[in-house]
Short mmCIF file of C-alpha atoms in Angstrom, two decimals:
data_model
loop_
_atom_site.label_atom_id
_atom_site.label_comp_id
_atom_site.label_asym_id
_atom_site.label_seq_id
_atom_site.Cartn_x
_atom_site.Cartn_y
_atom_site.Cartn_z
CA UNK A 23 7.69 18.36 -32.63
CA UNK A 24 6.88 22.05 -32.21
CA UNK A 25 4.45 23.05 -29.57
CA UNK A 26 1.11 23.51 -30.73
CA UNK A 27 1.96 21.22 -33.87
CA UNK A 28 -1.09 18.93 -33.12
CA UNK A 29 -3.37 19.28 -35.42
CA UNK A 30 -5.91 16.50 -35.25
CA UNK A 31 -7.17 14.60 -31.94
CA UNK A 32 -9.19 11.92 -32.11
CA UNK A 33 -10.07 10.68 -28.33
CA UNK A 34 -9.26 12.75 -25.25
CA UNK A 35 -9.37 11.35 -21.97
CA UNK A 36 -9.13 13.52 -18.68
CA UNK A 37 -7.49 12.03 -15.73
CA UNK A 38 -7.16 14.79 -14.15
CA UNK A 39 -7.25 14.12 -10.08
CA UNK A 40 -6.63 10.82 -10.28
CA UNK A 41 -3.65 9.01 -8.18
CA UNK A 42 -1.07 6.30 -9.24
CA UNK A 43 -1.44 4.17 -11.55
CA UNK A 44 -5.11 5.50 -13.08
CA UNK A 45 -3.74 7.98 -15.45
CA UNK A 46 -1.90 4.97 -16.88
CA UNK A 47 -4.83 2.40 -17.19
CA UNK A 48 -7.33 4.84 -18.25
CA UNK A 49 -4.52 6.02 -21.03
CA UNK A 50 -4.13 2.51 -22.07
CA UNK A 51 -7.46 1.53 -22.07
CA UNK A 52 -8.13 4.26 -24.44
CA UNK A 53 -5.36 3.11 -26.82
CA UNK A 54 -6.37 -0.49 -26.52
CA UNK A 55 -9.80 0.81 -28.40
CA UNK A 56 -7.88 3.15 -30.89
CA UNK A 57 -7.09 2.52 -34.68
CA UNK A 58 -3.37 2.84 -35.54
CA UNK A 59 -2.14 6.50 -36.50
CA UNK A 60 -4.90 8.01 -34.25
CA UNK A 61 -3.70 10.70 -31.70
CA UNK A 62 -4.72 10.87 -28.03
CA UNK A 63 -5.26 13.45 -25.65
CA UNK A 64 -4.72 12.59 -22.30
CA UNK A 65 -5.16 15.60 -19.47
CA UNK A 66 -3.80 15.44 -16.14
CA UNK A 67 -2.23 16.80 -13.00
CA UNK A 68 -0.82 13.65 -11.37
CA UNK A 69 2.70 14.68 -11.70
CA UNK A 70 4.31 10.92 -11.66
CA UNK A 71 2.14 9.95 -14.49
CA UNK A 72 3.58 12.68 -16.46
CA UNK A 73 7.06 10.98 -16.08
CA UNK A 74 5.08 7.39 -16.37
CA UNK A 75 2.57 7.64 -19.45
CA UNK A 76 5.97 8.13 -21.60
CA UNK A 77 7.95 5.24 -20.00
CA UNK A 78 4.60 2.53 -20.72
CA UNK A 79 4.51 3.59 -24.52
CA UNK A 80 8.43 2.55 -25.15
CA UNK A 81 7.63 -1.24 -26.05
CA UNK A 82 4.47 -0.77 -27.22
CA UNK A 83 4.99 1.19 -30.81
CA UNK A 84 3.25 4.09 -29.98
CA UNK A 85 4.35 7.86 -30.72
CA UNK A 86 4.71 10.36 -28.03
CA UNK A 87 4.31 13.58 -29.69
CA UNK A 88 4.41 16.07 -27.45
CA UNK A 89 4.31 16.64 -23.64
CA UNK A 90 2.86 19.94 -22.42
CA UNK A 91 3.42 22.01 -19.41
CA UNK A 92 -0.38 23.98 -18.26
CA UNK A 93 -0.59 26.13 -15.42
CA UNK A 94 -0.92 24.18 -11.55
CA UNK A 95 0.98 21.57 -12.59
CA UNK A 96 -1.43 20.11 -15.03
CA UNK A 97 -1.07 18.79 -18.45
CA UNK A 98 -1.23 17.20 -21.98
CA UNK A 99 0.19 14.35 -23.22
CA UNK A 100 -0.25 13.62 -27.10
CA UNK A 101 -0.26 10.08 -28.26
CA UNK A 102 0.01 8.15 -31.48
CA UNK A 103 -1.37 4.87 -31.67
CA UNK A 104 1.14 2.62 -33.24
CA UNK A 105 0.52 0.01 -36.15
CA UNK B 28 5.58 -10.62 -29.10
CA UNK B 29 4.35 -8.50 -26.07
CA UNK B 30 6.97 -9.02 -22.72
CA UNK B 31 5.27 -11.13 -19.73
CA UNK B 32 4.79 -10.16 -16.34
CA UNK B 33 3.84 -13.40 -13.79
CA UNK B 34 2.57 -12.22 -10.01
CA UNK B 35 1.51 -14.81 -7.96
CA UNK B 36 -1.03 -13.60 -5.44
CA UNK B 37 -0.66 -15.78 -2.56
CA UNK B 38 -1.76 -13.10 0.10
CA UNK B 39 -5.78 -12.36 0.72
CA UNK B 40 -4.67 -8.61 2.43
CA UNK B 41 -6.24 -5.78 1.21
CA UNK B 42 -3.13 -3.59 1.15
CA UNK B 43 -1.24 -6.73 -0.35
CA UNK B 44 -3.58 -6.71 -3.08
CA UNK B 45 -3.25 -3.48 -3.56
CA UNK B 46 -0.08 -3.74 -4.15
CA UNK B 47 -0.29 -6.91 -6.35
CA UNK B 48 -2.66 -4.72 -8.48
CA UNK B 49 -1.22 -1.59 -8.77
CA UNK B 50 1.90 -3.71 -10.19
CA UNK B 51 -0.46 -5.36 -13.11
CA UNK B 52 -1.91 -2.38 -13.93
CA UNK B 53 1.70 -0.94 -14.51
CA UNK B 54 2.96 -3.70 -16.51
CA UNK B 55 -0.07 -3.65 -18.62
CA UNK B 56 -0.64 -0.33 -19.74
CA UNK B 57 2.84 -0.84 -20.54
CA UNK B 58 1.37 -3.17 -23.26
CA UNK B 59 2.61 -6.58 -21.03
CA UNK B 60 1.05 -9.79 -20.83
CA UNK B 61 0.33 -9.77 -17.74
CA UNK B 62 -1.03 -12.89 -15.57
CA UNK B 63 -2.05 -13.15 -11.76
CA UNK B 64 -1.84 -16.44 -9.91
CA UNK B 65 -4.13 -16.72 -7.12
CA UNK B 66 -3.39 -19.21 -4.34
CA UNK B 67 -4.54 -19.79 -0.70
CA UNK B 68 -5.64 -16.88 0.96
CA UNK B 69 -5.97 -14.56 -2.24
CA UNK B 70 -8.81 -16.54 -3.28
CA UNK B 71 -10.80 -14.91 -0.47
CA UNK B 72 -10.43 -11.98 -2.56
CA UNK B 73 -12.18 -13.71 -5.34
CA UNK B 74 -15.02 -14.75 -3.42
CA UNK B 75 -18.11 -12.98 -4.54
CA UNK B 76 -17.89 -9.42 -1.87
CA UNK B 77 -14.19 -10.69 -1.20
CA UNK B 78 -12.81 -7.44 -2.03
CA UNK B 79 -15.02 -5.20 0.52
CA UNK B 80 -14.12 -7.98 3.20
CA UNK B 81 -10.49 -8.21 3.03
CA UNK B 82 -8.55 -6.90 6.31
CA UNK B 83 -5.25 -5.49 6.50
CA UNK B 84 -1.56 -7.07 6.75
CA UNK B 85 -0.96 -5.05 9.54
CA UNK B 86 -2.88 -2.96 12.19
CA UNK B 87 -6.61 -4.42 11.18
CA UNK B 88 -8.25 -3.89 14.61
CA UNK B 89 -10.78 -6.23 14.09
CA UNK B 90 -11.71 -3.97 10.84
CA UNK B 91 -11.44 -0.86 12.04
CA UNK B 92 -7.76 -0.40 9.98
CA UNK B 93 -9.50 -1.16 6.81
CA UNK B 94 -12.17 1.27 7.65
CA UNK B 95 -9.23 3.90 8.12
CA UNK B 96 -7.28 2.85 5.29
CA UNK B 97 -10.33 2.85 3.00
CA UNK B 98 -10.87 6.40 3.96
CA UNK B 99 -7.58 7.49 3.37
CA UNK B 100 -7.48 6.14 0.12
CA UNK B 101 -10.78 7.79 -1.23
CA UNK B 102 -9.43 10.76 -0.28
CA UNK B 103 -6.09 10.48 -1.58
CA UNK B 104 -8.35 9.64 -5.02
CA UNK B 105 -6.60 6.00 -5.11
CA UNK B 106 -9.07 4.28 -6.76
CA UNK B 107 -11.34 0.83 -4.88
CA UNK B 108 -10.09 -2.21 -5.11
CA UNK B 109 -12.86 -4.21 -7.11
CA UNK B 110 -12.75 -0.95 -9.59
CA UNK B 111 -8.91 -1.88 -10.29
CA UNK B 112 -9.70 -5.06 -10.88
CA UNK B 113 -12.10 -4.57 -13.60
CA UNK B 114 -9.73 -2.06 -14.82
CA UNK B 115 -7.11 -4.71 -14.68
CA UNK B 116 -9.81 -7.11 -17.01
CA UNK B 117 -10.35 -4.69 -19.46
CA UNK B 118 -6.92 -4.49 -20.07
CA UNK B 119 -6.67 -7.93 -20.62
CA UNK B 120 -4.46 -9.15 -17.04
CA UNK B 121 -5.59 -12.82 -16.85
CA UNK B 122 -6.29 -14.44 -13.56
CA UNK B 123 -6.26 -17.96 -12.60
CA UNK B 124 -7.27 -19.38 -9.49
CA UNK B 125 -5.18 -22.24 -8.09
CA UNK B 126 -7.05 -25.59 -8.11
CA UNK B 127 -5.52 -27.75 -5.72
CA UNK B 128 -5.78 -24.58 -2.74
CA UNK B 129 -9.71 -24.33 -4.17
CA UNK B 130 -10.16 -27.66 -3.19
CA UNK B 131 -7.68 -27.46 -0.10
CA UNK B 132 -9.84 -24.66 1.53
CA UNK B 133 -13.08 -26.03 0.29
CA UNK B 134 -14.02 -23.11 -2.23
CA UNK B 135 -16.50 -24.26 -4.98
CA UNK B 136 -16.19 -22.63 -8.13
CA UNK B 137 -19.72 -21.10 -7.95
CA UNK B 138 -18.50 -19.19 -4.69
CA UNK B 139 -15.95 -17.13 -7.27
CA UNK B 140 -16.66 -13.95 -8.88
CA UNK B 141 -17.82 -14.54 -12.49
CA UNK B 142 -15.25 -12.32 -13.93
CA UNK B 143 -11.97 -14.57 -13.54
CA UNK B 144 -10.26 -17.23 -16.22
CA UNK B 145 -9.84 -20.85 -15.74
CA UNK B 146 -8.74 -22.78 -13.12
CA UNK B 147 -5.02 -23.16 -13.48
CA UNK B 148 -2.33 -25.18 -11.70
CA UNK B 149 1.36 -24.96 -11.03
CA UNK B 150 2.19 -25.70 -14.15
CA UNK B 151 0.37 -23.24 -15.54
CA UNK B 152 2.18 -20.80 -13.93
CA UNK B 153 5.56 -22.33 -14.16
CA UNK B 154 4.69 -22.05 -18.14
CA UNK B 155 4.22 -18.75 -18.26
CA UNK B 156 6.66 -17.78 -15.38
CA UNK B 157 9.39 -18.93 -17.20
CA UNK B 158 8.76 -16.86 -20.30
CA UNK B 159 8.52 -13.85 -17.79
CA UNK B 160 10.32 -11.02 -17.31
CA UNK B 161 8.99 -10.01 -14.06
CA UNK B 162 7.79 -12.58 -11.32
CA UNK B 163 6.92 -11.55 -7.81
CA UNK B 164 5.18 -13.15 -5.12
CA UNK B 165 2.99 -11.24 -3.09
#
């Protein structure tokens, strides 16, 4: 998907200074409460988690849509909840 | 069907729990089933204050290591212990406490945190060990 192709987000969650493995519970426990087909925002500058939030959706059914470089190593991971 | 993950925590070490932790939370915000086995000393853990009191594998010092480490890891932004472990509950990780080492080290049920599942034994575990892909003892 193109970059800035997202057009609707429906829960954001900022992890942003948080260390292994928060950015992937806090993303989880946000798409435990989601409906399927909503998108998720997740912010963040842990740099393993970047690598990580993609690996923990490959069983599960959900979409990664698009993975986004900001400037100091942050950034933006969209999310589909699956069905 | 979601893919199981089986950790027995046999260990009542902070960092060992830690560990033993960090591992669940992996496996289930990787959408796992994931189930934690707690036997002899890990059920000081889950003693009500169990987590604040738990001393290191190595280099304790009569407390002062778990002082240090504690320090280190607020500011390294790892998160506390007993905050993990509700984490770990909201994402559905079940724990069981082992009966026969209750009873062995004289633990009543009432002395447990509230927030824990049923009392399981070995063949509990074997029964959902064996429909596991991951297993570790800790």
């Amino acid at each position: 998907m193109a970059e800035g192709s997202i057009s609707k987000v429906d829960v954001s969650v900022d992890t942003k200074g948080m260390n292994c493995p928060q950015p992937l519970i806090e993303t989880r426990k946000k798409l435990r409460k989601m409906a399927p087909g909503q998108v998720l925002e997740v912010l963040g500058d842990h740099a393993m988690s970047r690598k990580e939030i993609p690996l923990a959706m490959q069983d599960t059914g959900e979409k990664v849509l698009e993975v986004k470089d900001e400037a100091n190593g942050a950034w933006k991971i969209y999310i589909q909840k699956g069905g | 069907m979601a893919k199981k993950a089986t950790i027995v925590l046999f260990s009542g070490d902070l960092d060992k729990a830690y560990a033993a932790f960090i591992i669940a939370g992996g496996a289930a915000a990787a959408g796992m089933d994931v189930t934690i086995f707690v036997t002899f000393w890990g059920l000081n853990l889950l003693k009500k204050g169990g987590f604040d009191k738990a001393p290191l594998s190595q280099m304790n010092m009569g407390g002062l290591g778990r002082w240090m480490i504690k320090r280190m890891m607020k500011k390294a932004n790892v998160m506390p212990l007993d905050k993990m472990y509700k984490d770990l509950r909201e994402l559905g990780v079940k724990v069981w406490p082992c009966d026969m080492t209750l009873g062995v080290l004289g633990i009543k049920k009432e002395d447990l945190i509230d927030d824990i599942d049923g009392i399981a034994g070995v063949g509990s575990y074997i029964n959902e060990a064996k429909e596991s892909e991951i297993t570790l003892f800790i």
